[in-house]
Structures are given as C-alpha cells and as structure tokens.
Tab-separated table of C-alpha atoms in Angstrom:
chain	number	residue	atom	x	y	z
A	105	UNK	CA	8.647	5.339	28.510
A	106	UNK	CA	7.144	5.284	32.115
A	107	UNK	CA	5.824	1.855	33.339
A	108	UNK	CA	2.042	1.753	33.256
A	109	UNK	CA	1.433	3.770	30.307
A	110	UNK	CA	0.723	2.205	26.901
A	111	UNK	CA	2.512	2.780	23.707
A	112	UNK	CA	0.991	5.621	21.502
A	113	UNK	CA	-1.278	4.144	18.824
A	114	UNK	CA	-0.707	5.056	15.000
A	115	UNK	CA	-2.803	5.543	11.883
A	116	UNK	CA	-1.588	3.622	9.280
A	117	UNK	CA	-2.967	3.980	6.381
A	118	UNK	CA	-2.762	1.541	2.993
A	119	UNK	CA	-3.213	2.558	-0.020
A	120	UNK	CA	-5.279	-0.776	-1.009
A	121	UNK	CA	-5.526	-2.158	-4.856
A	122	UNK	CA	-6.639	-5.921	-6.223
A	123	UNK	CA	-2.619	-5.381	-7.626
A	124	UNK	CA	0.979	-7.383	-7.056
A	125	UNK	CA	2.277	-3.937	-5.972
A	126	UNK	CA	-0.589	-3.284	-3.290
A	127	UNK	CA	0.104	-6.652	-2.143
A	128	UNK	CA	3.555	-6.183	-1.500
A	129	UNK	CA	2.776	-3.203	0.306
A	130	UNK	CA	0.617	-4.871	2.320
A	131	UNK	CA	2.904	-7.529	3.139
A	132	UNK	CA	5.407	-5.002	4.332
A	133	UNK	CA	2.758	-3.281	6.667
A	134	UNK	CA	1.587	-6.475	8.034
A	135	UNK	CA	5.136	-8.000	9.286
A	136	UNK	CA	7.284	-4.736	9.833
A	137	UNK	CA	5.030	-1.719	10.279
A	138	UNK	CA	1.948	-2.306	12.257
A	139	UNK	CA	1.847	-3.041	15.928
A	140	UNK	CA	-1.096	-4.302	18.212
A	141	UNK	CA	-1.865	-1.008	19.690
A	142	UNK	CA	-2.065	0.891	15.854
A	143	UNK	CA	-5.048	1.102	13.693
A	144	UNK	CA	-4.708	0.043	9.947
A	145	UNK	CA	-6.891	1.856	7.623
A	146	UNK	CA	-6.914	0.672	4.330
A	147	UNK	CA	-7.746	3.104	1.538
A	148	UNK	CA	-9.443	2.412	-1.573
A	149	UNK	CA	-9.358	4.480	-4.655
A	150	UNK	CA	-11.954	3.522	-7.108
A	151	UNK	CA	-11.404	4.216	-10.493
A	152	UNK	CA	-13.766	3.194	-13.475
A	153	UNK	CA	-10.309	3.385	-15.706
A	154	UNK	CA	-8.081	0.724	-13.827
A	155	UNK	CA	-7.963	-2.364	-15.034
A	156	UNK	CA	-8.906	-5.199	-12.687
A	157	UNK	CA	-6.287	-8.167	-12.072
A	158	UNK	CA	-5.843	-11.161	-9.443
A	159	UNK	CA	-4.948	-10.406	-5.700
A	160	UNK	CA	-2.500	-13.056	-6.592
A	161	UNK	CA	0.000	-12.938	-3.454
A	162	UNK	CA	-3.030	-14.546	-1.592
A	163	UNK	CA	-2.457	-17.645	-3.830
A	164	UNK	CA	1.317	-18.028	-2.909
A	165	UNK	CA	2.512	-19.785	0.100
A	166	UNK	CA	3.290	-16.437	2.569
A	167	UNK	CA	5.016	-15.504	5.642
A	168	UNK	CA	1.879	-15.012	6.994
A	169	UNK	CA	0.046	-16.493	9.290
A	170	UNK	CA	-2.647	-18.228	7.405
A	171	UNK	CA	-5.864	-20.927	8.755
A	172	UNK	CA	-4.780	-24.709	8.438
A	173	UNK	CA	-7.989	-25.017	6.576
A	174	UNK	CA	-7.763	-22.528	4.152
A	175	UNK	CA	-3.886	-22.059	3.419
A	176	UNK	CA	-4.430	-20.927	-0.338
A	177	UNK	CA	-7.514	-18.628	-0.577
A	178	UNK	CA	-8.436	-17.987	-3.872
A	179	UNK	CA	-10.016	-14.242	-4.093
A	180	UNK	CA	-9.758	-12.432	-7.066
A	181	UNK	CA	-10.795	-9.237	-8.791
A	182	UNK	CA	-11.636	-5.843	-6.608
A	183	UNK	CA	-15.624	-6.923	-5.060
A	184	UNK	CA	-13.149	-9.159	-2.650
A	185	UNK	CA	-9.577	-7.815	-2.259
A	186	UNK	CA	-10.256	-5.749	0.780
A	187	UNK	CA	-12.131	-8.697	2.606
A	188	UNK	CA	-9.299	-10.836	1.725
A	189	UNK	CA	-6.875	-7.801	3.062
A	190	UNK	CA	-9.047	-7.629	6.566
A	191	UNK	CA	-9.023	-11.751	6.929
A	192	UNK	CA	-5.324	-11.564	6.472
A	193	UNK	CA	-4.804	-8.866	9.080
A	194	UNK	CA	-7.146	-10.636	12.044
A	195	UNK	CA	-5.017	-13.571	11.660
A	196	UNK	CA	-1.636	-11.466	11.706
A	197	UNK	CA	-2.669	-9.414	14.384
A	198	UNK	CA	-5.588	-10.262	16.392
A	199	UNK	CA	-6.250	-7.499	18.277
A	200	UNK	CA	-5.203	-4.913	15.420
A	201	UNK	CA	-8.014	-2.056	14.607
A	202	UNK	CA	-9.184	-2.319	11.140
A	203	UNK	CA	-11.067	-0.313	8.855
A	204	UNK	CA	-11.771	0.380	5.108
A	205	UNK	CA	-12.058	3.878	3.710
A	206	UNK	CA	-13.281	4.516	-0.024
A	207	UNK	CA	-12.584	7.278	-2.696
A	208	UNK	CA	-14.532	7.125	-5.223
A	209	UNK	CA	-13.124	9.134	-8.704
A	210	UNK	CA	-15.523	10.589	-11.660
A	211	UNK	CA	-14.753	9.035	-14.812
A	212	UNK	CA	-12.281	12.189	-15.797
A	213	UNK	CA	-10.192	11.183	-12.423
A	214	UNK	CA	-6.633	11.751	-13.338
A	215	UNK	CA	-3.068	10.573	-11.777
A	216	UNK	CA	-2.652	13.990	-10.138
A	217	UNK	CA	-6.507	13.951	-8.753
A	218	UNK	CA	-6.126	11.289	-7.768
A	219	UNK	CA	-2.967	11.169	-5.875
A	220	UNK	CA	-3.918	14.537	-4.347
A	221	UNK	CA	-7.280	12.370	-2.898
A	222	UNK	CA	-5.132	10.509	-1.462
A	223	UNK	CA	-3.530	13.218	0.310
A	224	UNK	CA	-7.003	15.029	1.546
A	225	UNK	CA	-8.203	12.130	3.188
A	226	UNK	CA	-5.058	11.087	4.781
A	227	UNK	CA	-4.886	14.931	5.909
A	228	UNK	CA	-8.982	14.359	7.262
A	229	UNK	CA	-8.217	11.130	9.172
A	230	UNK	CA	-4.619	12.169	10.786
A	231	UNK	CA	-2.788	9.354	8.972
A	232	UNK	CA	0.582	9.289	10.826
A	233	UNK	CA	2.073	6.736	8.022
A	234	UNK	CA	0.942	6.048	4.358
A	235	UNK	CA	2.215	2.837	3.011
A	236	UNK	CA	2.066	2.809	-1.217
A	237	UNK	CA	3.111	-0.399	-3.555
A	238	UNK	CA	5.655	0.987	-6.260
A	239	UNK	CA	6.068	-0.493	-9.727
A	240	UNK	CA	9.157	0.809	-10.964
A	241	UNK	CA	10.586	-0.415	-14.266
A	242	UNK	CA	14.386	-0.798	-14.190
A	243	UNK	CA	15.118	2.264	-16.402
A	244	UNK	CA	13.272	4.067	-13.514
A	245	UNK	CA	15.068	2.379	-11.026
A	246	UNK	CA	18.323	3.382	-12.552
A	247	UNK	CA	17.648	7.168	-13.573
A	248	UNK	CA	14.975	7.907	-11.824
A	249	UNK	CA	12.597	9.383	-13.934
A	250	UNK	CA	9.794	7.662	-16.202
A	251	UNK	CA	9.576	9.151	-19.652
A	252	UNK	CA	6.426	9.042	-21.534
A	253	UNK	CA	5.911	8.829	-25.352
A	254	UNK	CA	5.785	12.233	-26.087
A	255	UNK	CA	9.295	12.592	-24.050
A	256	UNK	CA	8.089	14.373	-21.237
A	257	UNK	CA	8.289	12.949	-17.889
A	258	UNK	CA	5.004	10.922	-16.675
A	259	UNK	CA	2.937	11.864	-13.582
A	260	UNK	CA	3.953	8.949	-11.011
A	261	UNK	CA	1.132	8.743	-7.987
A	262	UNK	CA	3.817	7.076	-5.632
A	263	UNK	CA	6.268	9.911	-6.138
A	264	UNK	CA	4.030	12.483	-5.838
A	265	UNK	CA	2.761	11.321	-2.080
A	266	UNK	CA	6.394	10.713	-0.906
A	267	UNK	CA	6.886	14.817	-1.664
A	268	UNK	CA	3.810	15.904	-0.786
A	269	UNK	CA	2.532	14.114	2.063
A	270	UNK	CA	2.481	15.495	5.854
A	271	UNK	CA	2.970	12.017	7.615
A	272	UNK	CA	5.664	9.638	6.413
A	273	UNK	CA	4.863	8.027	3.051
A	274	UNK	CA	6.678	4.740	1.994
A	275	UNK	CA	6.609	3.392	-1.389
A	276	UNK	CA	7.055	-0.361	-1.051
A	277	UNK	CA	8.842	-3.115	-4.259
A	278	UNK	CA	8.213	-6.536	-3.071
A	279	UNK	CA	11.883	-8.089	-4.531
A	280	UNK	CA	10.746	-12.243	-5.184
A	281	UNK	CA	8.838	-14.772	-2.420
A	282	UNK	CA	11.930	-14.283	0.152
A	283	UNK	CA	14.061	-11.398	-0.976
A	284	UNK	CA	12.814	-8.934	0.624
A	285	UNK	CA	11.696	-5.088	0.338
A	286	UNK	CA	13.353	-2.140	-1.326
A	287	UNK	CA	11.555	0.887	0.659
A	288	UNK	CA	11.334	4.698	-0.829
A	289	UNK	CA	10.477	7.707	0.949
A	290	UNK	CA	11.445	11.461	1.424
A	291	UNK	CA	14.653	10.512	3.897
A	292	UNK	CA	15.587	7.155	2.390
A	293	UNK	CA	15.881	5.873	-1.283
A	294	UNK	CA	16.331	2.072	-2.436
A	295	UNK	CA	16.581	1.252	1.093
A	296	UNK	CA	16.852	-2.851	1.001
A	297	UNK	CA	14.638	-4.658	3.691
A	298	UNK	CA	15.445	-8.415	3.923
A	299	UNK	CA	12.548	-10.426	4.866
C-alpha cells in the first residue's frame, strides 16, 4: 500500500438477534473483524414467529471494553438489543460507522424467505462481509446435516447464506467465556479461533 492513502473501508454487515448465537457473532465482529476505517451495519430480521429471549452475553463479564460505571448492563428482550449492540461498538471502536437496517417479515415469513432477505439487502447495500451466529447441535456438528421429524433434512438459514451469498459469509459458535470461536464459511469449515 502507498504511504498517504488510507485503507479501503468495508461493509460489514451483522445479522443482529436478542439471541446467545447473535451475540457470539457479534463478539467475533467486534474483536477480530471490524477495523476503524469499516462500517458495521447491523441487520435486523423481524419476525412475529421468533421467540424473544435475554441478550444475555451483555450480563457476563466480556473482553470488551465496557464503562467503569456500568460494567454489567442489564438489557433484555428485542425493543433494546440493537441499542445495547451500538453502545457496545462506540466503546470498542470509537470512531467505527454504525448503522441499523430492518427487515420486516409477514406473518407467513419462512426460513428460506427469510434467509433469501437477507441476501437482497446485503446485495442492495454492497455488504462486502456477512457475519451470522450458528447454533449447531452436536449431531450436526458431526454429520453435518440436521434431520427433521419427518426425516427429511431441515432448511438451516446459516447454511443457506454461506452458499448463496456474493460477499464472504461467516457463521460464527461462540465455544465457552474464553475458548474461543469455531468459524464456517464457503472456504473454511470448523475453523477454531482462540480468543
């Protein structure tokens, strides 16, 4: 790189849920992905069929940066998740471009929709990176394939974007408080990041 000019800036996008996997994700994007010059855009999906849970990883002590005054925030369910996300990321990384994107899903919004959401309006905003929290049972893990009641195999969101994205998708597992990452995407499987 010549001297004088300044480092390209990336669109990194995160897909953003009130869930332990989202969190993780996030986690990942925060100390390993983003850099001062990028722009983090963190994407939304709302569906009126998810169930709602605690941003928990906000409660835990993190690798983070957090304020002296407010070490353990408490925010739960999905009205404050994002805030919580964009509090987290001016304290990381002050100078770090933020900004919140929404999709919102009809009540009939399926897997496939609404994975394939995902993908337009990654497509619309020139997303160079998606980051994605995984949950992946261990019988997934270990054959690689989730099989539903009825014996077929299920529709799994994460999968999907890794094969059908345009930018690089990562699917992030957040292994336990220290042990790391294991990292999925079209060139690398169970990659292990140590924290």
């Amino acid at each position: 790189m010549e001297s004088g000019t300044s480092p390209t800036t990336r669109k990194v996008m995160l897909v953003a849920e009130p869930t332990r996997e989202s969190a993780g994700a996030f986690q990942y994007a925060i100390s390993h992905v983003v850099l001062e010059k990028d722009e983090l855009i963190l994407l939304h999906v709302e569906n009126p069929h998810s169930w709602r849970n605690t941003f928990s990883f906000l409660h835990r002590r993190s690798s983070l940066p957090s304020p002296s005054s407010s070490s353990n925030l408490n925010i739960e369910g999905e009205e404050n998740f994002l805030e919580a996300m964009i509090n987290v990321c001016e304290i990381a990384h002050p100078k770090l471009s933020i900004r919140t994107e929404w999709i919102d899903m009809d009540n009939k919004g399926k897997e496939k929709d609404r994975a394939n959401a995902i993908l337009d309006k990654s497509d619309k905003l020139g997303a160079d990176i998606i980051i994605i929290g995984q949950k992946r049972s261990i019988s997934t893990a270990l054959l690689g394939y989730k099989r539903s009641s009825s014996g077929l195999k299920a529709f799994d969101t994460t999968e999907y974007l890794i094969e059908k994205s345009k930018c690089t998708c990562v699917a992030v597992q957040k292994k336990g408080q220290n042990a790391g990452y294991v990292l999925n995407s079209k060139t690398h499987r169970n990659f292990w990041l140590l924290a």
